[in-house]
Coordinates of C-alpha atoms in Angstrom, one line a residue:
M39 CA 0.3 -0.1 0.0
S40 CA 1.1 3.3 -0.9
L41 CA 2.4 5.6 2.2
T42 CA -0.6 8.4 1.5
Y43 CA -3.2 5.2 1.4
N44 CA -2.2 4.1 5.2
I45 CA -1.7 7.5 6.3
S46 CA -4.6 8.7 5.2
N47 CA -6.8 5.5 6.5
T48 CA -5.5 5.9 9.7
A49 CA -6.0 9.7 10.7
F50 CA -9.4 8.7 9.3
K51 CA -9.6 5.5 11.3
F52 CA -8.9 8.1 14.5
V53 CA -11.5 10.6 13.5
L54 CA -14.6 7.9 13.6
Y55 CA -13.2 6.4 16.9
L56 CA -13.7 10.2 18.3
F57 CA -16.5 11.4 16.6
G58 CA -18.4 8.4 14.9
N59 CA -19.4 5.2 15.3
L60 CA -18.2 2.8 12.3
K61 CA -19.9 -1.0 12.2
I62 CA -18.4 -3.2 9.7
S63 CA -19.8 -6.8 9.1
G64 CA -18.9 -9.6 6.5
K65 CA -14.7 -8.9 6.7
D66 CA -13.9 -12.4 6.0
H67 CA -15.8 -12.7 2.8
T68 CA -12.9 -10.3 1.0
P69 CA -10.8 -12.7 -1.2
D70 CA -7.3 -12.3 -0.2
S71 CA -5.4 -12.5 -2.9
G72 CA -6.4 -11.9 -6.4
A73 CA -8.3 -8.9 -8.6
F74 CA -11.7 -8.3 -7.9
I75 CA -14.5 -5.2 -8.3
I76 CA -16.4 -3.8 -5.2
A77 CA -19.7 -2.6 -6.1
S78 CA -21.4 0.0 -3.6
N79 CA -24.7 2.1 -3.4
H80 CA -23.3 5.7 -2.8
L81 CA -24.2 7.9 -0.1
S82 CA -21.9 10.3 0.3
I83 CA -18.9 12.0 -0.3
I84 CA -16.9 9.9 2.0
D85 CA -17.7 5.8 1.3
P86 CA -14.2 5.3 -0.7
A87 CA -12.7 6.6 2.7
I88 CA -15.4 4.4 4.3
V89 CA -15.2 1.6 2.4
S90 CA -11.7 1.4 2.0
L91 CA -11.7 1.1 5.6
A92 CA -13.3 -1.5 5.8
I93 CA -11.3 -3.5 3.0
P94 CA -8.1 -4.9 4.6
R95 CA -6.3 -5.1 0.7
K96 CA -6.0 -1.5 -1.2
V97 CA -8.6 -0.1 -3.2
H98 CA -8.7 1.7 -6.1
W99 CA -11.2 4.3 -6.4
L100 CA -12.6 5.8 -9.6
A101 CA -13.1 9.1 -9.0
K102 CA -15.4 11.8 -11.2
D103 CA -12.8 14.1 -13.1
S104 CA -14.5 17.3 -11.7
L105 CA -12.9 16.8 -8.1
F106 CA -9.3 16.3 -10.3
L107 CA -10.0 20.3 -11.3
N108 CA -8.2 21.2 -7.9
P109 CA -5.0 21.5 -8.2
F110 CA -4.0 19.9 -4.6
V111 CA -6.7 17.7 -4.1
G112 CA -5.9 15.7 -7.8
K113 CA -2.6 15.3 -6.3
F114 CA -3.6 13.5 -3.7
L115 CA -6.1 11.7 -5.0
T116 CA -3.6 10.1 -7.7
A117 CA -1.3 9.7 -4.5
Y118 CA -3.9 8.2 -2.9
G119 CA -4.5 5.6 -5.8
A120 CA -7.7 7.3 -7.4
H121 CA -8.3 7.9 -11.4
S122 CA -10.2 10.1 -12.9
I123 CA -13.7 9.4 -14.6
S124 CA -16.3 11.3 -16.7
R125 CA -19.5 11.1 -15.7
G126 CA -20.8 12.7 -18.8
A127 CA -20.2 10.2 -21.4
P128 CA -18.4 6.8 -21.8
D129 CA -14.8 6.9 -20.3
S130 CA -12.7 4.9 -22.4
S131 CA -9.8 5.9 -20.3
A132 CA -10.9 5.2 -17.4
I133 CA -12.1 1.6 -18.2
Q134 CA -8.5 1.1 -19.9
W135 CA -6.9 1.7 -16.7
S136 CA -9.5 0.2 -14.6
V137 CA -8.9 -3.2 -16.4
G138 CA -4.9 -2.8 -16.4
M139 CA -5.6 -2.8 -12.3
L140 CA -7.4 -5.7 -12.6
N141 CA -4.7 -7.7 -14.3
Q142 CA -2.1 -6.5 -12.2
D143 CA -4.7 -8.2 -9.0
E144 CA -6.1 -5.2 -7.4
I145 CA -9.2 -4.6 -6.0
I146 CA -11.1 -1.8 -8.0
G147 CA -13.6 0.3 -6.5
V148 CA -16.9 1.0 -8.4
F149 CA -20.0 3.6 -7.6
P150 CA -22.4 1.3 -10.3
E151 CA -24.6 4.4 -9.3
G152 CA -22.7 6.9 -11.1
T153 CA -23.1 9.6 -8.3
R154 CA -24.5 10.2 -4.6
H155 CA -28.7 9.2 -4.0
H156 CA -29.7 9.8 -0.6
N157 CA -33.6 8.5 -1.7
G158 CA -32.4 5.1 -2.1
M159 CA -30.4 3.5 -4.6
H160 CA -31.0 4.6 -8.7
K161 CA -30.5 2.4 -11.3
G162 CA -27.5 1.5 -12.5
L163 CA -25.1 2.4 -15.3
N164 CA -23.5 0.0 -16.8
G165 CA -19.9 0.5 -16.5
C166 CA -19.3 -1.9 -13.6
A167 CA -21.6 -4.6 -15.2
L168 CA -18.7 -4.1 -18.5
L169 CA -15.9 -4.2 -16.2
A170 CA -16.8 -7.6 -14.9
L171 CA -17.5 -9.2 -17.8
Q172 CA -14.3 -7.9 -19.7
T173 CA -11.7 -9.4 -16.8
G174 CA -13.8 -12.1 -15.6
V175 CA -13.3 -10.7 -12.1
P176 CA -15.4 -11.7 -9.2
V177 CA -17.8 -8.3 -8.1
V178 CA -18.2 -7.9 -4.2
P179 CA -21.5 -6.0 -3.2
V180 CA -20.9 -3.4 -0.2
G181 CA -23.8 -2.2 1.4
I182 CA -23.0 1.7 3.6
T183 CA -25.4 2.8 5.7
G184 CA -24.8 6.1 7.8
T185 CA -23.2 8.3 5.8
Q186 CA -26.2 9.8 3.6
H187 CA -25.6 13.3 6.9
L188 CA -22.0 13.4 5.6
D189 CA -21.8 14.8 1.8
K190 CA -19.3 17.1 2.1
L191 CA -15.9 17.1 2.1
W192 CA -15.1 18.8 5.8
R193 CA -16.9 15.8 7.6
L194 CA -13.7 13.1 6.7
V195 CA -12.7 15.3 10.1
F196 CA -15.7 15.2 11.8
P197 CA -17.2 12.5 10.5
T198 CA -20.2 11.4 13.2
G199 CA -23.1 9.4 13.3
K200 CA -23.7 5.7 13.3
I201 CA -22.0 3.6 9.9
H202 CA -22.7 0.4 8.7
V203 CA -20.4 -1.4 5.6
A204 CA -22.0 -4.4 4.7
I205 CA -19.7 -7.0 2.8
G206 CA -21.7 -9.5 0.4
E207 CA -20.2 -12.8 -0.5
P208 CA -17.9 -12.5 -4.0
F209 CA -19.8 -13.7 -7.1
M210 CA -19.7 -14.0 -11.3
A211 CA -21.3 -11.4 -12.7
G212 CA -21.2 -13.0 -16.0
A213 CA -19.4 -15.4 -18.1
M214 CA -16.8 -13.4 -19.2
N215 CA -17.5 -11.8 -22.8
P216 CA -15.0 -8.9 -24.4
K217 CA -17.4 -7.2 -26.3
P218 CA -20.4 -7.5 -24.3
T219 CA -23.7 -6.6 -25.7
K220 CA -26.1 -4.0 -24.1
D221 CA -28.8 -6.5 -23.4
E222 CA -25.6 -8.5 -21.7
L223 CA -24.9 -5.2 -19.8
E224 CA -28.3 -4.4 -18.7
T225 CA -28.5 -7.4 -17.4
T226 CA -25.3 -8.0 -15.4
T227 CA -26.3 -4.3 -13.6
A228 CA -29.1 -5.4 -12.3
T229 CA -27.6 -8.9 -11.1
I230 CA -24.7 -6.8 -9.7
M231 CA -27.8 -3.6 -8.3
N232 CA -29.8 -6.0 -6.6
K233 CA -26.7 -8.1 -5.1
V234 CA -25.4 -4.6 -3.3
A235 CA -29.9 -4.4 -3.0
A236 CA -29.6 -7.5 -0.4
M237 CA -26.5 -6.0 1.8
L238 CA -28.7 -2.7 2.5
P239 CA -32.3 -2.1 4.7
E240 CA -35.3 -1.9 2.6
N241 CA -36.0 2.0 3.4
Y242 CA -31.9 2.2 1.1
R243 CA -33.1 0.2 -1.8
G244 CA -34.7 2.5 -4.3
I245 CA -36.1 1.0 -7.4
Y246 CA -34.5 -2.3 -6.3
Q247 CA -36.7 -3.9 -3.6

């Protein structure tokens, strides 16, 4: 793990101990080795840091490209192990980077909804499904609750409340296919999103009841 990643996670764990209450369940479901994709619901800007604390191995995140416009934030995210992705259109460079990391037995964290939602899960985008089908690596579903009120970057130093990260068992989202059809992507996305929803209380599941 990188020094920036370790120091950041240690500092965040400390402030969570002081101000918040983090519960992690299913930690034993995370594979000890090999590549996998984390697929999670998305409530807050601090969710990547929360999930990273819950996973014993380093997680590489895809972060929206606008965050990298700030030179300081951009350098930190890069050092942390994140890569920019455009939310406005398919981003082939982000997909290629993610495939490359998975081929090196790394872990990629994805929020399939594409953005944060406080009123339950919304329809998933197909990027996570594309990664899973192109690489043939397992997906680990994660459900986050309790971070919806922490949707400001400064809350990283003041993360209050009860937070729960539920980690599910790895599963194969579909048969490996370098060029999946639109129907295959839609079906696989639905499978992934329903697995994530199963890790959440009903009031967090949105359209995936």
